[in-house]
Amino acid sequence: NPFSRRLFFYIRPDLYTFDETVTLKLYIDDTLRFTTTLSTSIRQQPLIRLPEGLMGKRWRVNFSCSGVERVELYGVQVVSLPLEVTP
């Protein structure tokens, strides 16, 4: 169920930044809950540990880059555990 409450553990972006710095912002229930910066010289899928206790129903991620090179974003995954069982 996409509207059940979840506990969030990790985020894994799949990207190639061409050595540019990219800012990743994770929103949970429309509230900014985590920010980090990434820079890669090859395509990577880093597993990033989120702070303990992040809970909510919906998530979204915003990526931004102020560099001049293009950035390739292939996807993003969030690892979470459902906390409620809904009928």
Short mmCIF file of N, CA, C and O in Angstrom, two decimals:
data_model
loop_
_atom_site.label_atom_id
_atom_site.label_comp_id
_atom_site.label_asym_id
_atom_site.label_seq_id
_atom_site.Cartn_x
_atom_site.Cartn_y
_atom_site.Cartn_z
N ASN A 1 0.85 -1.19 0.00
CA ASN A 1 0.00 0.00 0.00
C ASN A 1 0.89 1.24 0.00
O ASN A 1 1.70 1.43 0.90
N PRO A 2 0.75 2.12 -0.98
CA PRO A 2 1.61 3.30 -1.05
C PRO A 2 1.34 4.33 0.05
O PRO A 2 2.10 5.26 0.22
N PHE A 3 0.25 4.17 0.78
CA PHE A 3 -0.08 5.15 1.82
C PHE A 3 0.15 4.61 3.23
O PHE A 3 -0.29 5.22 4.20
N SER A 4 0.82 3.47 3.36
CA SER A 4 1.14 2.97 4.69
C SER A 4 2.41 3.66 5.19
O SER A 4 3.27 4.07 4.41
N ARG A 5 2.51 3.78 6.47
CA ARG A 5 3.66 4.43 7.10
C ARG A 5 4.88 3.52 6.99
O ARG A 5 4.78 2.31 7.14
N ARG A 6 6.04 4.12 6.71
CA ARG A 6 7.26 3.37 6.48
C ARG A 6 8.40 3.96 7.30
O ARG A 6 8.41 5.15 7.60
N LEU A 7 9.38 3.11 7.60
CA LEU A 7 10.62 3.54 8.24
C LEU A 7 11.71 3.46 7.17
O LEU A 7 11.91 2.41 6.56
N PHE A 8 12.40 4.57 6.94
CA PHE A 8 13.37 4.67 5.85
C PHE A 8 14.78 4.43 6.38
O PHE A 8 15.17 5.01 7.40
N PHE A 9 15.55 3.61 5.64
CA PHE A 9 16.90 3.24 6.07
C PHE A 9 18.01 3.75 5.15
O PHE A 9 19.02 4.27 5.62
N TYR A 10 17.85 3.55 3.84
CA TYR A 10 18.91 3.88 2.88
C TYR A 10 18.32 4.53 1.64
O TYR A 10 17.15 4.34 1.32
N ILE A 11 19.20 5.23 0.92
CA ILE A 11 18.85 5.73 -0.40
C ILE A 11 20.00 5.34 -1.33
O ILE A 11 21.17 5.35 -0.93
N ARG A 12 19.65 4.92 -2.56
CA ARG A 12 20.66 4.50 -3.53
C ARG A 12 20.41 5.16 -4.88
O ARG A 12 19.60 4.69 -5.68
N PRO A 13 21.09 6.27 -5.13
CA PRO A 13 20.98 6.88 -6.46
C PRO A 13 21.88 6.16 -7.46
O PRO A 13 22.92 5.62 -7.09
N ASP A 14 21.46 6.13 -8.69
CA ASP A 14 22.24 5.54 -9.79
C ASP A 14 22.56 6.70 -10.72
O ASP A 14 21.69 7.18 -11.45
N LEU A 15 23.82 7.19 -10.67
CA LEU A 15 24.14 8.39 -11.42
C LEU A 15 25.60 8.44 -11.83
O LEU A 15 26.43 7.71 -11.31
N TYR A 16 25.86 9.32 -12.76
CA TYR A 16 27.21 9.62 -13.25
C TYR A 16 27.28 11.14 -13.33
O TYR A 16 26.57 11.76 -14.12
N THR A 17 28.12 11.75 -12.49
CA THR A 17 28.13 13.21 -12.40
C THR A 17 29.26 13.87 -13.20
O THR A 17 29.35 15.09 -13.21
N PHE A 18 30.12 13.08 -13.83
CA PHE A 18 31.24 13.62 -14.59
C PHE A 18 32.07 14.58 -13.72
O PHE A 18 32.47 15.65 -14.15
N ASP A 19 32.28 14.20 -12.46
CA ASP A 19 33.04 14.98 -11.46
C ASP A 19 32.37 16.28 -11.04
O ASP A 19 32.96 17.08 -10.32
N GLU A 20 31.16 16.53 -11.50
CA GLU A 20 30.40 17.69 -11.00
C GLU A 20 29.82 17.33 -9.63
O GLU A 20 29.60 16.17 -9.32
N THR A 21 29.55 18.33 -8.82
CA THR A 21 28.92 18.10 -7.52
C THR A 21 27.41 18.21 -7.67
O THR A 21 26.91 19.20 -8.19
N VAL A 22 26.73 17.17 -7.23
CA VAL A 22 25.28 17.10 -7.31
C VAL A 22 24.73 17.08 -5.88
O VAL A 22 25.25 16.38 -5.02
N THR A 23 23.69 17.86 -5.65
CA THR A 23 23.03 17.87 -4.35
C THR A 23 21.78 17.01 -4.43
O THR A 23 20.97 17.17 -5.33
N LEU A 24 21.66 16.08 -3.49
CA LEU A 24 20.51 15.19 -3.40
C LEU A 24 19.70 15.62 -2.18
O LEU A 24 20.25 15.76 -1.09
N LYS A 25 18.41 15.84 -2.37
CA LYS A 25 17.51 16.20 -1.27
C LYS A 25 16.39 15.18 -1.22
O LYS A 25 15.71 14.95 -2.22
N LEU A 26 16.20 14.58 -0.05
CA LEU A 26 15.14 13.60 0.17
C LEU A 26 14.02 14.25 0.96
O LEU A 26 14.25 14.77 2.06
N TYR A 27 12.83 14.23 0.38
CA TYR A 27 11.63 14.75 1.04
C TYR A 27 10.77 13.57 1.46
O TYR A 27 10.54 12.66 0.67
N ILE A 28 10.31 13.59 2.69
CA ILE A 28 9.37 12.59 3.18
C ILE A 28 8.12 13.33 3.61
O ILE A 28 8.18 14.25 4.43
N ASP A 29 7.00 12.96 3.02
CA ASP A 29 5.72 13.64 3.26
C ASP A 29 5.84 15.15 3.05
O ASP A 29 5.38 15.95 3.87
N ASP A 30 6.52 15.53 1.96
CA ASP A 30 6.69 16.92 1.53
C ASP A 30 7.52 17.77 2.49
O ASP A 30 7.47 19.00 2.45
N THR A 31 8.33 17.13 3.34
CA THR A 31 9.22 17.85 4.25
C THR A 31 10.65 17.40 3.98
O THR A 31 10.93 16.21 3.92
N LEU A 32 11.56 18.36 3.79
CA LEU A 32 12.96 18.03 3.56
C LEU A 32 13.52 17.36 4.80
O LEU A 32 13.51 17.93 5.89
N ARG A 33 14.01 16.11 4.64
CA ARG A 33 14.49 15.34 5.79
C ARG A 33 15.96 14.95 5.69
O ARG A 33 16.56 14.56 6.68
N PHE A 34 16.56 15.04 4.48
CA PHE A 34 17.95 14.62 4.32
C PHE A 34 18.53 15.30 3.10
O PHE A 34 17.89 15.40 2.06
N THR A 35 19.78 15.75 3.23
CA THR A 35 20.51 16.37 2.13
C THR A 35 21.95 15.86 2.13
O THR A 35 22.55 15.71 3.19
N THR A 36 22.47 15.59 0.95
CA THR A 36 23.88 15.21 0.82
C THR A 36 24.37 15.66 -0.55
O THR A 36 23.57 16.00 -1.43
N THR A 37 25.68 15.68 -0.73
CA THR A 37 26.26 15.99 -2.04
C THR A 37 27.03 14.78 -2.53
O THR A 37 27.59 14.01 -1.75
N LEU A 38 27.04 14.62 -3.86
CA LEU A 38 27.70 13.49 -4.51
C LEU A 38 28.53 13.99 -5.66
O LEU A 38 28.18 14.96 -6.33
N SER A 39 29.64 13.30 -5.90
CA SER A 39 30.48 13.58 -7.06
C SER A 39 31.14 12.27 -7.47
O SER A 39 31.78 11.62 -6.64
N THR A 40 30.96 11.88 -8.72
CA THR A 40 31.52 10.62 -9.19
C THR A 40 32.22 10.83 -10.53
O THR A 40 31.82 11.65 -11.34
N SER A 41 33.29 10.07 -10.73
CA SER A 41 33.99 10.12 -12.02
C SER A 41 33.59 8.95 -12.91
O SER A 41 33.98 8.88 -14.07
N ILE A 42 32.81 8.02 -12.33
CA ILE A 42 32.25 6.89 -13.08
C ILE A 42 30.80 6.71 -12.64
O ILE A 42 30.37 7.27 -11.63
N ARG A 43 30.06 5.92 -13.39
CA ARG A 43 28.68 5.63 -12.99
C ARG A 43 28.71 4.80 -11.70
O ARG A 43 29.39 3.78 -11.63
N GLN A 44 27.98 5.26 -10.69
CA GLN A 44 27.97 4.57 -9.40
C GLN A 44 26.55 4.48 -8.85
O GLN A 44 25.67 5.24 -9.24
N GLN A 45 26.39 3.55 -7.90
CA GLN A 45 25.14 3.37 -7.17
C GLN A 45 25.46 3.31 -5.68
O GLN A 45 25.35 2.25 -5.05
N PRO A 46 25.87 4.42 -5.08
CA PRO A 46 26.25 4.38 -3.66
C PRO A 46 25.05 4.12 -2.77
O PRO A 46 23.95 4.63 -3.01
N LEU A 47 25.25 3.31 -1.74
CA LEU A 47 24.21 3.05 -0.74
C LEU A 47 24.46 4.01 0.42
O LEU A 47 25.47 3.90 1.11
N ILE A 48 23.55 4.95 0.60
CA ILE A 48 23.73 6.02 1.59
C ILE A 48 22.81 5.77 2.76
O ILE A 48 21.59 5.68 2.60
N ARG A 49 23.38 5.67 3.95
CA ARG A 49 22.61 5.45 5.17
C ARG A 49 21.88 6.73 5.54
O ARG A 49 22.46 7.81 5.56
N LEU A 50 20.61 6.61 5.82
CA LEU A 50 19.80 7.76 6.24
C LEU A 50 19.83 7.87 7.76
O LEU A 50 20.09 6.89 8.46
N PRO A 51 19.57 9.06 8.30
CA PRO A 51 19.52 9.21 9.76
C PRO A 51 18.44 8.30 10.36
O PRO A 51 17.43 8.02 9.73
N GLU A 52 18.68 7.85 11.58
CA GLU A 52 17.72 6.98 12.26
C GLU A 52 16.39 7.68 12.50
O GLU A 52 16.34 8.87 12.75
N GLY A 53 15.33 6.90 12.40
CA GLY A 53 14.01 7.39 12.77
C GLY A 53 13.24 8.14 11.70
O GLY A 53 12.23 8.75 12.00
N LEU A 54 13.69 8.09 10.44
CA LEU A 54 12.94 8.76 9.38
C LEU A 54 11.71 7.93 9.03
O LEU A 54 11.83 6.81 8.55
N MET A 55 10.53 8.48 9.30
CA MET A 55 9.29 7.77 9.03
C MET A 55 8.35 8.66 8.23
O MET A 55 8.39 9.88 8.36
N GLY A 56 7.51 8.03 7.44
CA GLY A 56 6.53 8.76 6.66
C GLY A 56 5.84 7.83 5.68
O GLY A 56 6.07 6.62 5.68
N LYS A 57 5.03 8.43 4.83
CA LYS A 57 4.25 7.65 3.87
C LYS A 57 4.78 7.78 2.44
O LYS A 57 4.83 6.81 1.71
N ARG A 58 5.15 8.97 2.05
CA ARG A 58 5.57 9.21 0.67
C ARG A 58 6.96 9.82 0.66
O ARG A 58 7.31 10.61 1.52
N TRP A 59 7.73 9.48 -0.37
CA TRP A 59 9.05 10.08 -0.51
C TRP A 59 9.22 10.61 -1.93
O TRP A 59 8.57 10.16 -2.86
N ARG A 60 10.08 11.58 -2.04
CA ARG A 60 10.50 12.07 -3.35
C ARG A 60 11.91 12.62 -3.21
O ARG A 60 12.35 12.99 -2.11
N VAL A 61 12.62 12.65 -4.31
CA VAL A 61 14.02 13.08 -4.31
C VAL A 61 14.18 14.19 -5.34
O VAL A 61 13.62 14.14 -6.43
N ASN A 62 14.97 15.18 -4.98
CA ASN A 62 15.32 16.27 -5.88
C ASN A 62 16.82 16.27 -6.06
O ASN A 62 17.57 16.20 -5.08
N PHE A 63 17.27 16.32 -7.31
CA PHE A 63 18.69 16.42 -7.62
C PHE A 63 18.93 17.78 -8.26
O PHE A 63 18.15 18.22 -9.11
N SER A 64 20.02 18.45 -7.86
CA SER A 64 20.36 19.72 -8.48
C SER A 64 21.87 19.79 -8.68
O SER A 64 22.64 19.20 -7.92
N CYS A 65 22.26 20.49 -9.74
CA CYS A 65 23.68 20.64 -10.07
C CYS A 65 23.88 22.04 -10.62
O CYS A 65 23.11 22.50 -11.46
N SER A 66 24.90 22.71 -10.16
CA SER A 66 25.17 24.06 -10.65
C SER A 66 26.33 24.08 -11.63
O SER A 66 26.76 25.14 -12.06
N GLY A 67 26.83 22.90 -11.99
CA GLY A 67 27.96 22.83 -12.90
C GLY A 67 27.57 23.02 -14.35
O GLY A 67 26.39 23.18 -14.69
N VAL A 68 28.57 22.98 -15.22
CA VAL A 68 28.33 23.18 -16.64
C VAL A 68 28.27 21.86 -17.41
O VAL A 68 27.78 21.81 -18.52
N GLU A 69 28.79 20.78 -16.82
CA GLU A 69 28.73 19.47 -17.46
C GLU A 69 27.34 18.87 -17.29
O GLU A 69 26.62 19.20 -16.36
N ARG A 70 27.01 17.96 -18.18
CA ARG A 70 25.74 17.25 -18.02
C ARG A 70 25.90 16.21 -16.93
O ARG A 70 27.00 15.74 -16.64
N VAL A 71 24.81 15.84 -16.33
CA VAL A 71 24.77 14.81 -15.30
C VAL A 71 23.80 13.74 -15.76
O VAL A 71 22.72 14.06 -16.26
N GLU A 72 24.18 12.48 -15.63
CA GLU A 72 23.31 11.39 -16.04
C GLU A 72 22.72 10.74 -14.80
O GLU A 72 23.44 10.23 -13.94
N LEU A 73 21.41 10.75 -14.71
CA LEU A 73 20.69 10.14 -13.60
C LEU A 73 19.86 8.99 -14.17
O LEU A 73 19.02 9.19 -15.03
N TYR A 74 20.12 7.80 -13.67
CA TYR A 74 19.45 6.61 -14.19
C TYR A 74 18.30 6.14 -13.31
O TYR A 74 17.48 5.35 -13.74
N GLY A 75 18.26 6.60 -12.07
CA GLY A 75 17.19 6.21 -11.17
C GLY A 75 17.60 6.37 -9.73
O GLY A 75 18.74 6.74 -9.42
N VAL A 76 16.67 6.09 -8.84
CA VAL A 76 16.95 6.16 -7.41
C VAL A 76 16.04 5.16 -6.70
O VAL A 76 14.90 4.95 -7.10
N GLN A 77 16.59 4.52 -5.67
CA GLN A 77 15.83 3.58 -4.86
C GLN A 77 15.92 4.02 -3.40
O GLN A 77 16.94 4.55 -2.98
N VAL A 78 14.85 3.78 -2.67
CA VAL A 78 14.84 4.03 -1.23
C VAL A 78 14.50 2.71 -0.56
O VAL A 78 13.53 2.04 -0.93
N VAL A 79 15.30 2.32 0.43
CA VAL A 79 15.07 1.10 1.18
C VAL A 79 14.28 1.47 2.44
O VAL A 79 14.72 2.30 3.23
N SER A 80 13.10 0.84 2.59
CA SER A 80 12.25 1.15 3.73
C SER A 80 11.51 -0.10 4.18
O SER A 80 11.46 -1.09 3.46
N LEU A 81 10.93 -0.01 5.36
CA LEU A 81 10.18 -1.11 5.95
C LEU A 81 8.79 -0.62 6.32
O LEU A 81 8.67 0.41 7.00
N PRO A 82 7.73 -1.30 5.88
CA PRO A 82 6.39 -0.86 6.27
C PRO A 82 6.16 -1.08 7.75
O PRO A 82 6.59 -2.09 8.31
N LEU A 83 5.49 -0.12 8.39
CA LEU A 83 5.24 -0.18 9.83
C LEU A 83 3.81 -0.53 10.15
O LEU A 83 3.50 -0.84 11.29
N GLU A 84 2.92 -0.43 9.17
CA GLU A 84 1.50 -0.69 9.40
C GLU A 84 1.01 -1.71 8.41
O GLU A 84 1.47 -1.76 7.27
N VAL A 85 0.07 -2.48 8.83
CA VAL A 85 -0.60 -3.40 7.91
C VAL A 85 -2.00 -2.84 7.69
O VAL A 85 -2.74 -2.58 8.64
N THR A 86 -2.32 -2.60 6.43
CA THR A 86 -3.65 -2.07 6.11
C THR A 86 -4.43 -3.14 5.37
O THR A 86 -3.87 -3.88 4.56
N PRO A 87 -5.71 -3.22 5.64
CA PRO A 87 -6.53 -4.27 4.98
C PRO A 87 -6.67 -4.04 3.49
O PRO A 87 -6.50 -3.02 2.96
#
